[in-house]
Short mmCIF file of C-alpha atoms and ligand atoms in Angstrom, two decimals:
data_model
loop_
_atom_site.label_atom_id
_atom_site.label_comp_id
_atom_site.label_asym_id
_atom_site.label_seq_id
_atom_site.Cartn_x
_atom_site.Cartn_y
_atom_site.Cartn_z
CA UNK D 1 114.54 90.07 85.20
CA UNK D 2 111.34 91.14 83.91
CA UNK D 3 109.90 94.24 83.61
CA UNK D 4 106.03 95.71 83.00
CA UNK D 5 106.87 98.52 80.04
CA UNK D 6 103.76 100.43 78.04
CA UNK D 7 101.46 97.42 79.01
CA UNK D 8 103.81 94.63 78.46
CA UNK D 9 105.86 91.54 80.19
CA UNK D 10 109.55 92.79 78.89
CA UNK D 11 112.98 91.21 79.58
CA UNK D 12 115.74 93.90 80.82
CA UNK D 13 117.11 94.05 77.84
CA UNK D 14 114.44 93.71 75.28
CA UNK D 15 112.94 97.10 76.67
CA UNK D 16 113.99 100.59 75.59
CA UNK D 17 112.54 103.57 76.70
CA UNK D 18 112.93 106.63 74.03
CA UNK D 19 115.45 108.93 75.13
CA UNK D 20 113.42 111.82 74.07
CA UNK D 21 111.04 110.83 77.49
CA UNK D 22 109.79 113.99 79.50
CA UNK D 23 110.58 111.57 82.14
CA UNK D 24 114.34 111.66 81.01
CA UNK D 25 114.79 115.23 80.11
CA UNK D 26 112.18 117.34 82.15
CA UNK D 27 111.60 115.07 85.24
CA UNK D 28 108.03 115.18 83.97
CA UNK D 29 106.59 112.45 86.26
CA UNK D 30 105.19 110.52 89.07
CA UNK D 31 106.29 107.44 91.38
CA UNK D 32 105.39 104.76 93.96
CA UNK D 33 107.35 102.54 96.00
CA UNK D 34 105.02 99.43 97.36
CA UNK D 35 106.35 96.72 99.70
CA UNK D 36 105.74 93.15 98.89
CA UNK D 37 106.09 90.75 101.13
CA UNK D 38 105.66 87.03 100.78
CA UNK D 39 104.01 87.95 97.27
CA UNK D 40 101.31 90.68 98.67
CA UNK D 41 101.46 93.70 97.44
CA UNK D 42 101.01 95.74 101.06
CA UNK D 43 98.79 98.55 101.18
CA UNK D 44 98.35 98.88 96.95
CA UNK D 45 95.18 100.77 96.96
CA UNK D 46 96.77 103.71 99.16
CA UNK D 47 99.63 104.16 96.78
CA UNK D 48 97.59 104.00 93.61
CA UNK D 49 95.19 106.73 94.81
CA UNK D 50 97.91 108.84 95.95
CA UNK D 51 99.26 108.58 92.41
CA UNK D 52 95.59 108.68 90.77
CA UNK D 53 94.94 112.34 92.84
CA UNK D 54 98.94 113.41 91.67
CA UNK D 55 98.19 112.26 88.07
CA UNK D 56 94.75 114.14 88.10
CA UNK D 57 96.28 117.40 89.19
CA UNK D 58 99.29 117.42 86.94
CA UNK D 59 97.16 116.38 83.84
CA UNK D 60 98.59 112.90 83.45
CA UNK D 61 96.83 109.30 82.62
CA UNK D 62 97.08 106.75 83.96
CA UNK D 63 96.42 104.30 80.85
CA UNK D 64 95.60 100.77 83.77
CA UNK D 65 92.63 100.51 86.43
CA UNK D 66 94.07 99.84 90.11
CA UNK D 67 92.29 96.71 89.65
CA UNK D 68 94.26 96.07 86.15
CA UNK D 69 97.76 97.49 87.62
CA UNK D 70 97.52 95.41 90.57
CA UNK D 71 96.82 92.19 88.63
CA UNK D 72 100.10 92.99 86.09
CA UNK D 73 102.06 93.89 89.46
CA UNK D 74 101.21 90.55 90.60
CA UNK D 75 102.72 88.31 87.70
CA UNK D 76 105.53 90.98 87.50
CA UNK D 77 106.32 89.50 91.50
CA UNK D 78 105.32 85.92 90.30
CA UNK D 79 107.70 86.22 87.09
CA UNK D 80 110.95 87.68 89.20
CA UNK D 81 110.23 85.25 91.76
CA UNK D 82 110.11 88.36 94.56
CA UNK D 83 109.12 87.50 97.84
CA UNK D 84 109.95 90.38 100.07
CA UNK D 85 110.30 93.27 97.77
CA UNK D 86 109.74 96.69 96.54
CA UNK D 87 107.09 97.42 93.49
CA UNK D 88 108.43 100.21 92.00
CA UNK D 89 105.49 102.44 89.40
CA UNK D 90 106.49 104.84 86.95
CA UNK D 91 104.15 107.26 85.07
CA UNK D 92 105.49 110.10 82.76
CA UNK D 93 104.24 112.26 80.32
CA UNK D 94 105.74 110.31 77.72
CA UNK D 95 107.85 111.04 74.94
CA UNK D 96 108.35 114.81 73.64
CA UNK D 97 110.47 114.62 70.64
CA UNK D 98 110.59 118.60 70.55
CA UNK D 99 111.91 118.61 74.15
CA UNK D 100 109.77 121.84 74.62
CA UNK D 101 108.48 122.56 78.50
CA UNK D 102 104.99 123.09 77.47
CA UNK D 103 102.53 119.79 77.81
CA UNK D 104 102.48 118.19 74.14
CA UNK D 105 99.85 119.71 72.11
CA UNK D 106 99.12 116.69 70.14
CA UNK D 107 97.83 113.43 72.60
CA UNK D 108 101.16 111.62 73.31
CA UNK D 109 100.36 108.66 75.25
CA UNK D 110 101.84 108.62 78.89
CA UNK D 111 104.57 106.47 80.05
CA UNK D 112 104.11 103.97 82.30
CA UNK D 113 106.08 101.02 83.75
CA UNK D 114 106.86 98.79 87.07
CA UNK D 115 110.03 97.18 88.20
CA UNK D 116 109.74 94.27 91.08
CA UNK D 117 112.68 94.91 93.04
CA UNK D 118 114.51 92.26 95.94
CA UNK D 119 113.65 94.68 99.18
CA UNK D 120 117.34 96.79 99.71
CA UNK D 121 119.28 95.88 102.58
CA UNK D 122 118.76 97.48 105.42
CA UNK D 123 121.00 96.41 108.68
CA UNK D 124 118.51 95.03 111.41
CA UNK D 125 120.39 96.42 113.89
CA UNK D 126 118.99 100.01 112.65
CA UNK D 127 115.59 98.72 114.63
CA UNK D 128 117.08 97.42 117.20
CA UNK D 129 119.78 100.49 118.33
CA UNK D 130 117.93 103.15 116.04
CA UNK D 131 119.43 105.48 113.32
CA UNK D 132 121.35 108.71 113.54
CA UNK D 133 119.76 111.63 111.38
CA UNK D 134 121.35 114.68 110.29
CA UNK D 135 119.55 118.21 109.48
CA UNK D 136 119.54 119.58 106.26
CA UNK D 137 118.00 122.13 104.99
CA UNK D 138 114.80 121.47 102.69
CA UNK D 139 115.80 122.85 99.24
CA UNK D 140 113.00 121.60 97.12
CA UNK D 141 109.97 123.22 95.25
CA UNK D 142 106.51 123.64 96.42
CA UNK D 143 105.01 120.34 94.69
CA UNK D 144 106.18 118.40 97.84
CA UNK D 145 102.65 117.11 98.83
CA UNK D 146 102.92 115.10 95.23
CA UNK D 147 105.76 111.89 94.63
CA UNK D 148 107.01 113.13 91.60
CA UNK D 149 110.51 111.95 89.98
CA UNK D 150 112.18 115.23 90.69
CA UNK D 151 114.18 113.99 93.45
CA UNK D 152 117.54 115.77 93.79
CA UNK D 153 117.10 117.60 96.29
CA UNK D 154 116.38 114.38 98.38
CA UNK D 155 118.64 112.80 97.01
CA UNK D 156 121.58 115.58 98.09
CA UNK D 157 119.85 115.39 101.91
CA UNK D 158 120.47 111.51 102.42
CA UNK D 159 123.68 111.83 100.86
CA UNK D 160 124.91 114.03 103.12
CA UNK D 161 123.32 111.99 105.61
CA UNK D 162 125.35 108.86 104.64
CA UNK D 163 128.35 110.84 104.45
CA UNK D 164 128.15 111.80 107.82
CA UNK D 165 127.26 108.33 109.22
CA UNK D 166 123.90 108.96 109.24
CA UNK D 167 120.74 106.96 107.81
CA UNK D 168 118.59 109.75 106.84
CA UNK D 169 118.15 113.55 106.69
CA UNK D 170 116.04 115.70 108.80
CA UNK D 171 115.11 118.77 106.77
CA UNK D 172 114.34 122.12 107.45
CA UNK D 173 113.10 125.50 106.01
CA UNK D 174 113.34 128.58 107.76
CA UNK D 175 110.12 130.16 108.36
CA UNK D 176 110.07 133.70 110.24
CA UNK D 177 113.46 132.87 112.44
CA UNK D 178 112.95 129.53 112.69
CA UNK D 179 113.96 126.14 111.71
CA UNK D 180 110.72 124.11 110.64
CA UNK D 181 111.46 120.26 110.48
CA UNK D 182 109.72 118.85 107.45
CA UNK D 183 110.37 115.45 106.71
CA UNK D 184 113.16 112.87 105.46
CA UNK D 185 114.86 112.39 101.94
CA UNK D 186 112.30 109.01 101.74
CA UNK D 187 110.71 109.18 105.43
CA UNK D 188 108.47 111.29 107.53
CA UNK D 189 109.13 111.71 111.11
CA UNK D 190 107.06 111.78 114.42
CA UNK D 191 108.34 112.80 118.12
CA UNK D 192 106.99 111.96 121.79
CA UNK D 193 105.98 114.80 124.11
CA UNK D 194 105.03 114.25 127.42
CA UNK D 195 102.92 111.26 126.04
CA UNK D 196 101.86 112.93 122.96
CA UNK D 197 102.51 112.36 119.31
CA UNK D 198 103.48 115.04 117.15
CA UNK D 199 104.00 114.66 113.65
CA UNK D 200 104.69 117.60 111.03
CA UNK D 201 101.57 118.67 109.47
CA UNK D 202 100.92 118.27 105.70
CA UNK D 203 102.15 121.28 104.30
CA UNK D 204 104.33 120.72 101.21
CA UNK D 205 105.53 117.47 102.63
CA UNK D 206 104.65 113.73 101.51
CA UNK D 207 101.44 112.59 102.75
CA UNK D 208 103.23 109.35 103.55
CA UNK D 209 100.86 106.25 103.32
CA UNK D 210 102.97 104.74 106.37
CA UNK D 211 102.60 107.98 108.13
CA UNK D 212 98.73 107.95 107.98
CA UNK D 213 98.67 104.32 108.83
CA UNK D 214 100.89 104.86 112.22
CA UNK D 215 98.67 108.26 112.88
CA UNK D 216 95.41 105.75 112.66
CA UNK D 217 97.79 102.87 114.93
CA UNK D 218 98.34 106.25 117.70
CA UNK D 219 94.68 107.44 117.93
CA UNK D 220 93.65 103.39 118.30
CA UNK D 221 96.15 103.19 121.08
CA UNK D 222 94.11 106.02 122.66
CA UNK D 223 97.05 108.62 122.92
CA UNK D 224 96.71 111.86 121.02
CA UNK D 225 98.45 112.55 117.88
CA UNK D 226 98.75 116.56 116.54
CA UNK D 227 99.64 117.45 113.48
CA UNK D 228 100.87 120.84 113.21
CA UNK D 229 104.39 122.86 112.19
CA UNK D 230 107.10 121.17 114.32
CA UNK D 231 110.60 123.05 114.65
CA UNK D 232 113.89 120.95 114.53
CA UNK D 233 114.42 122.52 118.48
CA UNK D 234 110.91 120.42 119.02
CA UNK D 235 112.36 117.61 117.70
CA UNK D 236 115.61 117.96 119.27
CA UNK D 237 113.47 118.43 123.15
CA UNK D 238 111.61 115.17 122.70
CA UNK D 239 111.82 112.51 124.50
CA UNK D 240 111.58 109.55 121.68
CA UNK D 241 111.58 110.05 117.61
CA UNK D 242 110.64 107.70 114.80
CA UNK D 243 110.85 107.65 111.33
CA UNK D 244 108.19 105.62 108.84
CA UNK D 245 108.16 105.06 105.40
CA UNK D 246 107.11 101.70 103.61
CA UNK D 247 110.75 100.63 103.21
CA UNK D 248 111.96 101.39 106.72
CA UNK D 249 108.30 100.78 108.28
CA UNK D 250 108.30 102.01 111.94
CA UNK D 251 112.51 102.63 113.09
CA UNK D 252 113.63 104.52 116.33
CA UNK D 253 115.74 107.18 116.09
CA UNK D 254 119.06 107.67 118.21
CA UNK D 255 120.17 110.64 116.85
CA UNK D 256 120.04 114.07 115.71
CA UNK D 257 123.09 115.63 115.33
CA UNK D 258 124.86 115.50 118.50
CA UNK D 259 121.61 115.18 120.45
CA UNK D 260 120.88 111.56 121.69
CA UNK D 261 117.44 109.92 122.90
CA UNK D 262 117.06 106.71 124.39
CA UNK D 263 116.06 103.79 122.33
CA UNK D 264 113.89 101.91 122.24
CA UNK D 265 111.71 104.01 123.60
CA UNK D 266 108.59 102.63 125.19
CA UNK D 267 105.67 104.61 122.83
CA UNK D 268 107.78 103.97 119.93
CA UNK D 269 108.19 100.33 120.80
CA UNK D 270 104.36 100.17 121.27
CA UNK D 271 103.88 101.55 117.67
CA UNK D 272 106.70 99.48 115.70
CA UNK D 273 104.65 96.56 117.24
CA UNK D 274 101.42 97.61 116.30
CA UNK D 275 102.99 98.46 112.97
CA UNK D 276 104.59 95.08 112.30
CA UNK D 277 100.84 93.31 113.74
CA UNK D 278 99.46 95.32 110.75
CA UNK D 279 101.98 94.83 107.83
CA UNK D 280 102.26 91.41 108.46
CA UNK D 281 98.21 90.84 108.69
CA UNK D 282 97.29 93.17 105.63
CA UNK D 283 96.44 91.90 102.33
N1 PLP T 301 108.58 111.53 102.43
C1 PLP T 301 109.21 111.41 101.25
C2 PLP T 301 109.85 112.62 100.65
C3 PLP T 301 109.28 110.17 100.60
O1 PLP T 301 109.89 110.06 99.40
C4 PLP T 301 108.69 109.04 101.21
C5 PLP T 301 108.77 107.72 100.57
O2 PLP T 301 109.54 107.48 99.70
C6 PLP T 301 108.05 109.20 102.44
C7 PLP T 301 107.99 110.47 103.02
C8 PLP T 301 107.36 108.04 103.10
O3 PLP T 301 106.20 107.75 102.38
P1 PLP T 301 105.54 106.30 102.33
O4 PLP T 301 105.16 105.98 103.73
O5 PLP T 301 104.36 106.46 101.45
O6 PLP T 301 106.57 105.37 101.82
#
């Protein structure tokens, strides 16, 4: 398997990343996840300008043009032979042999690498019956609107979500009595009111790239989308959910908690296929 490493083609094991990396020891850093699919990259300009704007507030370079990246991820594809995959993108602050919190005073030359991963399984029938989700409550920082590598808290929500039988987590934070849904571990949700779309607002959440793509698919439809603070009780009232995210891509929800909805229903159908028209057409 090859990797892209510091501007280089490298073979898994003729790459070493310093252990001294603020990536390693501070979480100092930023990520994307890009699907590929029959050797396009889908959508690459949205991630890399979500990770340009993250990089630009949190002082970080970016050493490769989005037109230079996406040429390196495509040989990276070509060389693991990926068809339908994930591109995974790295950037850190790079290596701090001091370890101290404070940015490096000297220039240290960022991080930067990209993995082309086989797509993970996911069980069809997840789009077919739709997924359970469990609530959890959001225990992360304020940096939320940003994909950075500090990803514990995540990682504890789907966990528990797993555990329970779940696919994902719905989380929470309690704001003046109640119980504001944010968004998943790795997905953002949207409900159906009445024949309206509601989708939490960006407020230290991921501005999900599938998220604004689906919001664009809604208004083109001619229904209404709002974005604004959604409780878990709104979510829990609707009549359909859905989660996005570019792994999972448009996938009805069942469940929350012990609440059911019915699946599949027919504004989320009309969105997974508008969806699925677009990933499959996009370049
Ligand atoms: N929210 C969080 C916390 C995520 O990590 C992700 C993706 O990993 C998403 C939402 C969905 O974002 P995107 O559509 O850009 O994949």
């Amino acid at each position: 398997m090859w990797a892209f490493y510091d501007g280089e083609f490298v073979q898994e094991k003729g790459k070493h990343v310093q252990l001294e990396n603020r990536g390693l020891t501070f979480a100092d850093g930023l990520f994307e996840v890009v699907r590929t699919i029959k050797g396009r990259i889908l959508f690459f300009e949205d991630h890399f300008t979500r990770m340009i704007k993250s990089a630009a507030f949190f002082n970080m370079e970016i050493p490769f043009t989005s037109q230079e990246t996406k040429e390196f991820a495509s040989e990276l594809i070509r060389r693991n032979a990926i068809e339908d995959g994930e591109l995974y993108i790295q950037l850190t602050r790079g290596t701090d042999l001091h370890r101290e919190h404070r940015f490096p005073s000297e220039k240290t030359p960022s991080t930067f690498f990209m993995l082309a991963l086989p797509l993970r399984r996911i069980d069809a029938e997840n789009w077919k019956n739709g997924v359970k989700l469990l609530t959890y409550p959001d225990l992360r920082h304020k940096l939320c609107e940003h994909k950075t590598i500090n990803l514990l808290p995540n990682v504890l929500a789907k966990n528990f979500a797993y555990s329970k039988g779940g696919y994902e987590a719905l989380m929470f934070r309690d704001f003046e009595g109640k119980k504001v849904a944010t968004e998943g571990g790795s997905s953002n949700y949207f409900l159906v009111k009445d024949g309206v779309f509601f989708t939490p607002e960006i407020n230290n959440i991921l501005p999900g790239i599938t998220r604004g793509k689906v919001i664009d698919l809604i208004k083109k439809l001619d229904y209404q989308v709002v974005e604004k603070p959604v409780t878990v009780d709104e979510f829990l009232e609707a009549e359909e959910v859905f989660l996005v995210s570019t792994v999972s891509r448009v996938m009805p929800v069942r469940a929350i908690d012990q609440v059911c909805f019915s699946v599949c229903g027919d504004y989320t159908r009309q969105i997974m296929k508008s969806y699925e028209d677009l990933f499959f057409s996009s370049r």
